[in-house]
Short mmCIF file of C-alpha atoms in Angstrom, two decimals:
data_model
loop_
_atom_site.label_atom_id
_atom_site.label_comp_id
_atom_site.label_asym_id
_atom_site.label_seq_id
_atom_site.Cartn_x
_atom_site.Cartn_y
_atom_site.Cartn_z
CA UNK A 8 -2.18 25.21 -140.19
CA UNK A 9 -2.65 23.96 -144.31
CA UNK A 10 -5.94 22.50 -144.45
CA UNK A 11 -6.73 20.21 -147.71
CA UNK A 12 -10.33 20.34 -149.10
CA UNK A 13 -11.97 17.56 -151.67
CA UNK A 14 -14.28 18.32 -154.24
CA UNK A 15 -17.32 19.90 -152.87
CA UNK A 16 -15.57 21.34 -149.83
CA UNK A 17 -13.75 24.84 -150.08
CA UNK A 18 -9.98 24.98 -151.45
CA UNK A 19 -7.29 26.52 -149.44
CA UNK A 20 -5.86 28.05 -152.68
CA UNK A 21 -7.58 31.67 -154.28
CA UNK A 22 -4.69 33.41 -156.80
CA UNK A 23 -4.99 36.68 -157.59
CA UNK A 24 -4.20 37.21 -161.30
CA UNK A 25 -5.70 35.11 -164.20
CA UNK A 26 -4.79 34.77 -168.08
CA UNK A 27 -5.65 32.32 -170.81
CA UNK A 28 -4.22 29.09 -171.80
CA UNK A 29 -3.58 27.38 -174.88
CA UNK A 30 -4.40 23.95 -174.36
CA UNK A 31 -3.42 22.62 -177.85
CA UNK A 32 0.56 23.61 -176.53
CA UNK A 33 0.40 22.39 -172.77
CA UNK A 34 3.93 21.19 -172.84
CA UNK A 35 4.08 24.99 -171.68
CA UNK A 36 3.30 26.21 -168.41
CA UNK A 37 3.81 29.48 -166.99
CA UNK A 38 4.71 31.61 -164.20
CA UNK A 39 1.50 33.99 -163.50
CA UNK A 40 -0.85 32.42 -160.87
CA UNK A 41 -4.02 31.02 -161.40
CA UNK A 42 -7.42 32.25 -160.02
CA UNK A 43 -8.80 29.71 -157.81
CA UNK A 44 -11.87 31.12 -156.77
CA UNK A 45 -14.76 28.68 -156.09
CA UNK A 46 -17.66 27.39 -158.59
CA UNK A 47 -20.24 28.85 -155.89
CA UNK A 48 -23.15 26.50 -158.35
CA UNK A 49 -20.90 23.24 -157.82
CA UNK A 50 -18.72 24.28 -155.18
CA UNK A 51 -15.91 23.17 -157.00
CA UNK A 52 -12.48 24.95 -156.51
CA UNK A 53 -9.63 25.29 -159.21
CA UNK A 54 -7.47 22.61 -157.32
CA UNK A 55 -8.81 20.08 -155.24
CA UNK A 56 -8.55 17.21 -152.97
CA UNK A 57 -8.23 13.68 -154.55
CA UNK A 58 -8.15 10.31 -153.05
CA UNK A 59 -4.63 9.45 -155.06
CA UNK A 60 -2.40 11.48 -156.81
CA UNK A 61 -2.00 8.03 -158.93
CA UNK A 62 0.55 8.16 -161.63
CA UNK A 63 0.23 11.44 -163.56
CA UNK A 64 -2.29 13.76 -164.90
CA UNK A 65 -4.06 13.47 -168.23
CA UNK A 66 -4.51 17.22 -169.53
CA UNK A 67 -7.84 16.95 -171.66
CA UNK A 68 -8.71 18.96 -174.96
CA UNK A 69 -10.90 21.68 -174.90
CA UNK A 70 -13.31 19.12 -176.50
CA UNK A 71 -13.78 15.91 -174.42
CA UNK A 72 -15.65 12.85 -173.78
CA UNK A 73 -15.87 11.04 -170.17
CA UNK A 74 -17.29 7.24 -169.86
CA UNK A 75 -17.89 5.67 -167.10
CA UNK A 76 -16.76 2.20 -168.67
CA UNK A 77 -13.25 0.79 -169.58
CA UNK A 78 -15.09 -0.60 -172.78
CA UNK A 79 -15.80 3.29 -173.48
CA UNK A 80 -19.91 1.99 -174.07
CA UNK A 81 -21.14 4.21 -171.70
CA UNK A 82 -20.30 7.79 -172.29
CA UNK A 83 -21.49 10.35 -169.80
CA UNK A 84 -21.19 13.42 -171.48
CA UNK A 85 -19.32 15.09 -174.30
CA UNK A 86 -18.51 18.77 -173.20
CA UNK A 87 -16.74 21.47 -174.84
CA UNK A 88 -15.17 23.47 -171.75
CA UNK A 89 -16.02 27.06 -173.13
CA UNK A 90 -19.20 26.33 -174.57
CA UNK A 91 -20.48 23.91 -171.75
CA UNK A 92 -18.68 25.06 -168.45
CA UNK A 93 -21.85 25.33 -166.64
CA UNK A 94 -22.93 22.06 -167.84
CA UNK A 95 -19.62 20.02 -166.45
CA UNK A 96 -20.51 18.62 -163.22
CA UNK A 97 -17.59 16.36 -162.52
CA UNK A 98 -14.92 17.71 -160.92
CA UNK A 99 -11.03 17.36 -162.02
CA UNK A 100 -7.55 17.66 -159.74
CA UNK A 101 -7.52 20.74 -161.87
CA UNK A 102 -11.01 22.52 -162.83
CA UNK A 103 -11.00 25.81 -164.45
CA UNK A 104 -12.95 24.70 -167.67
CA UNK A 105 -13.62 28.44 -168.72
CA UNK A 106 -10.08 28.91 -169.06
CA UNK A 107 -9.68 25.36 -170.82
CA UNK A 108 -8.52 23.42 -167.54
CA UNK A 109 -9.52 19.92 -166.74
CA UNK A 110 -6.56 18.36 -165.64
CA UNK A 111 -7.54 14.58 -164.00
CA UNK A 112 -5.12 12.19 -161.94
CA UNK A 113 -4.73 9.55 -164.11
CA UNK A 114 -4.28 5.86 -161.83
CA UNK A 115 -3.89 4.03 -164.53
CA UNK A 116 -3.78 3.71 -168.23
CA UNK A 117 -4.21 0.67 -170.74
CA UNK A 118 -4.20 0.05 -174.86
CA UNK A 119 -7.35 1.89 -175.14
CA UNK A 120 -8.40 4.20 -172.17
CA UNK A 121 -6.94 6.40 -169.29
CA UNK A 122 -8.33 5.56 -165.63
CA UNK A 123 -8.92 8.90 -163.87
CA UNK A 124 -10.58 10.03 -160.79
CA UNK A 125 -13.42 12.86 -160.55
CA UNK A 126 -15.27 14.17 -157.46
CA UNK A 127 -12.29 12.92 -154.80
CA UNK A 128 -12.53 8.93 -155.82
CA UNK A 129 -14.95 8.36 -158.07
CA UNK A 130 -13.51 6.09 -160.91
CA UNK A 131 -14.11 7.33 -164.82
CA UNK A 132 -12.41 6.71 -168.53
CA UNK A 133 -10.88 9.22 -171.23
CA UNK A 134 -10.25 7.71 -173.79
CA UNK A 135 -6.36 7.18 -175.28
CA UNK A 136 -6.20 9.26 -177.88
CA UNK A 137 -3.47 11.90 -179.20
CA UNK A 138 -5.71 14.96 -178.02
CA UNK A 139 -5.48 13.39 -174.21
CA UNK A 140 -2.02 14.33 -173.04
CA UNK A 141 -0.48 11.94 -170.24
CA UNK A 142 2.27 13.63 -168.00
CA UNK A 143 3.92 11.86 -165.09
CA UNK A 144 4.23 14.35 -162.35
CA UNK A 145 7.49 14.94 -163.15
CA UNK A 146 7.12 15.88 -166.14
CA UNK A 147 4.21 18.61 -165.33
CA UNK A 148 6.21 19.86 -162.48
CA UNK A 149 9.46 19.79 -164.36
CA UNK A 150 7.86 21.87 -167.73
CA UNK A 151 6.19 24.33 -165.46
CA UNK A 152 7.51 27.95 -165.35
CA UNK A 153 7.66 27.70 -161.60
CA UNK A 154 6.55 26.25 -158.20
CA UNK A 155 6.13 27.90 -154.71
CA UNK A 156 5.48 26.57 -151.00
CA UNK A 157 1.00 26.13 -150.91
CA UNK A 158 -0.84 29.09 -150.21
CA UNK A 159 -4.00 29.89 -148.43
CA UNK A 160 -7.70 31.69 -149.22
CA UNK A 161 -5.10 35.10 -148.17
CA UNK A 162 -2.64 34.33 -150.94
CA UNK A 163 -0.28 33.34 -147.78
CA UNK A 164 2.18 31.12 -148.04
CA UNK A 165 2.59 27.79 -145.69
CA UNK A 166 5.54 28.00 -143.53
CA UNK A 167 4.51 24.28 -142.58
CA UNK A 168 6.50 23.16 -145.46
CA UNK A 169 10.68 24.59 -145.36
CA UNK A 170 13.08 24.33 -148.15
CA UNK A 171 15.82 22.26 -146.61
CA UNK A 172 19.62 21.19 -147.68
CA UNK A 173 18.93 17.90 -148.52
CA UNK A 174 15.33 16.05 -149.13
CA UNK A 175 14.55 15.04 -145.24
CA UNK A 176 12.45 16.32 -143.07
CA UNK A 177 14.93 16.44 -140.16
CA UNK A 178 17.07 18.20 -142.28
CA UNK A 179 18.33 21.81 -141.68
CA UNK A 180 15.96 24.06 -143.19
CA UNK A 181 17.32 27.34 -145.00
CA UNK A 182 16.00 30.98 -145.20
CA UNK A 183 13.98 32.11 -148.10
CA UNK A 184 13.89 35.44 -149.44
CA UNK A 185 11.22 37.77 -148.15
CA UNK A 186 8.78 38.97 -150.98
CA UNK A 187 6.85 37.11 -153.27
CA UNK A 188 8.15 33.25 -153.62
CA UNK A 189 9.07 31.60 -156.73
CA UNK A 190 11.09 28.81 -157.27
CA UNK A 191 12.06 27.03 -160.48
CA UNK A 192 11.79 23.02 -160.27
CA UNK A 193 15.32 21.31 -161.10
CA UNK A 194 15.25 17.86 -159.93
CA UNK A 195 12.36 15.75 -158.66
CA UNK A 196 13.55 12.80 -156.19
CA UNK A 197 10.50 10.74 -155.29
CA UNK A 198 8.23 13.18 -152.47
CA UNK A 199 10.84 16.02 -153.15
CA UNK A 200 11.81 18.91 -155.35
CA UNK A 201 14.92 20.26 -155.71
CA UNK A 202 14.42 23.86 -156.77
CA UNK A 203 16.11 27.33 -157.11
CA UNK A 204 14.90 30.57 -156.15
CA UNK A 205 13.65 32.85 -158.80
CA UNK A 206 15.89 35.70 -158.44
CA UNK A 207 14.05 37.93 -160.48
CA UNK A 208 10.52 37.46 -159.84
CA UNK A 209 10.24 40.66 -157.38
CA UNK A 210 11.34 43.22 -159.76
CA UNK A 211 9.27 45.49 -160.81
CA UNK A 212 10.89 45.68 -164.56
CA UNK A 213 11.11 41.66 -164.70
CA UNK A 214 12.69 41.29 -168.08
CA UNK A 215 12.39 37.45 -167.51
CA UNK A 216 8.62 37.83 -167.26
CA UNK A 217 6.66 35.14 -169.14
CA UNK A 218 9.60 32.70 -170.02
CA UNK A 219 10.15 29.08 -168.89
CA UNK A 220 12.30 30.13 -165.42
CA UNK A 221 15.01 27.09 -166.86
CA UNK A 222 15.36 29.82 -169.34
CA UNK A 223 17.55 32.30 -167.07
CA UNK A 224 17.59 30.69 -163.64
CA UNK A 225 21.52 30.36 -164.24
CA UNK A 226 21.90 34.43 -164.34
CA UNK A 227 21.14 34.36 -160.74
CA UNK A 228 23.85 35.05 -158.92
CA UNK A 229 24.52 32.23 -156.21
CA UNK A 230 20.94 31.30 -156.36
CA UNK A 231 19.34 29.78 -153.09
CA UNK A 232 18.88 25.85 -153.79
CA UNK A 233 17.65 23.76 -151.73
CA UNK A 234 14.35 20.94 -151.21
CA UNK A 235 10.87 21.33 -150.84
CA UNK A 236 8.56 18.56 -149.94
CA UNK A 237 6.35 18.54 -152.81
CA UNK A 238 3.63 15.41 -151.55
CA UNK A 239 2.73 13.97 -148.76
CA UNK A 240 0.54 10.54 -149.28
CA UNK A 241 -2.46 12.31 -151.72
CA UNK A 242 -1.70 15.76 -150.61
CA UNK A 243 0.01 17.97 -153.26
CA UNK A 244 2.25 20.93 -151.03
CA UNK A 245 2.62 22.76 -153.93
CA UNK A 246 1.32 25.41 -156.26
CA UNK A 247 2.04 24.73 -159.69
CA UNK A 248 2.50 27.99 -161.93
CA UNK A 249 0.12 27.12 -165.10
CA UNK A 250 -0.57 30.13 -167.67
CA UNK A 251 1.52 32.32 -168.99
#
């Protein structure tokens, strides 16, 4: 069973391998996992539970201000993520602030701020400026380097969720690969994803490693394609391949 945690409870997602990220290029994302450990001061986890997935994500600078006020009048804080991380306590869809990560579901946006939620629901401002970066969901899951079925605290993957011929759930389902799981994100069709199996991700030499899987996907031979769900309501069923 995939269990879904909010800010303040414990994620169901701990990676294994961690690099940095450039946050002034995140039009690139990559295909080595992310560590999702917990905060254990503000028992926050790298991704976590919101009320809405809403209508993107805004990807914030390392540098950031947060107001609690469409007007932008009443600032909360102004953090720098490497120089304030243990000072940040709000939490983001995506919150790995050491590694330059605060990634919030944006529900809205106007002429002059971004609507975003923290801490599950609460309701906060960024303000719309170049350095905030809006991405439909789409477009984050489309210019990542790969996706693969959610995983658990064990790194192990939900079978809750099959990759199927066609994007239904009644549909047939079809057999994936045994090893580690990787696929790269083609099409997106409202809850679904069509994707393609990463070929090449269990080699040992991977000669592929670190570029955008769009890159070389095609020198698979007969690559597996198929659907994966990729929401349900406000639950992502996903992990989303972020750092290089």
């Amino acid at each position: 069973m995939t269990f879904f945690f909010s800010c303040g409870q414990k994620s169901n997602n701990i990676e294994s391998k961690i690099d940095t990220i450039d946050n002034s290029s995140v039009d690139t994302f990559s295909t080595q996992p992310i560590n999702k450990q917990i905060d254990q001061d503000k028992n926050f986890s790298y991704d976590n539970q919101v009320s809405s997935l809403g209508i993107g994500l805004i990807i914030a600078p390392p540098k950031f201000e947060i107001y609690n006020d469409s007007l932008l009048s009443e600032k909360i804080a102004s953090w720098d993520m490497y120089e304030d991380e243990t000072k940040i306590n709000i939490c983001s869809k995506f919150f790995k602030p050491d590694y330059g990560i605060m990634h919030f579901v944006c529900i809205a946006k106007s002429e002059k701020t971004y609507k975003v939620l923290v801490n599950f629901s609460e309701i906060k401002y960024l303000p719309k400026t170049k350095k905030y970066d809006f991405k439909t969901w789409d477009e984050y899951i489309s210019q990542s380097f790969g996706i693969r079925r959610l995983t658990n605290d064990n790194v192990v993957i939900s079978k809750n969720y099959t990759l199927r011929i066609k994007p239904e759930d009644n549909a047939d389902s079809l057999a994936i690969p045994k090893g580690h799981e990787l696929f790269c994100p083609i099409e997106i069709k409202g809850d679904w994803i069509k994707v393609r199996y990463d070929c090449f991700y269990n080699d040992e030499n991977n000669s592929y490693e670190g570029e955008p899987c769009q890159n070389y996907i095609d020198k698979c031979k007969n690559p597996l394609t198929g659907w994966l769900r990729w929401r349900l309501e406000n639950q992502l069923l996903i992990d989303i391949f972020l750092m290089p």
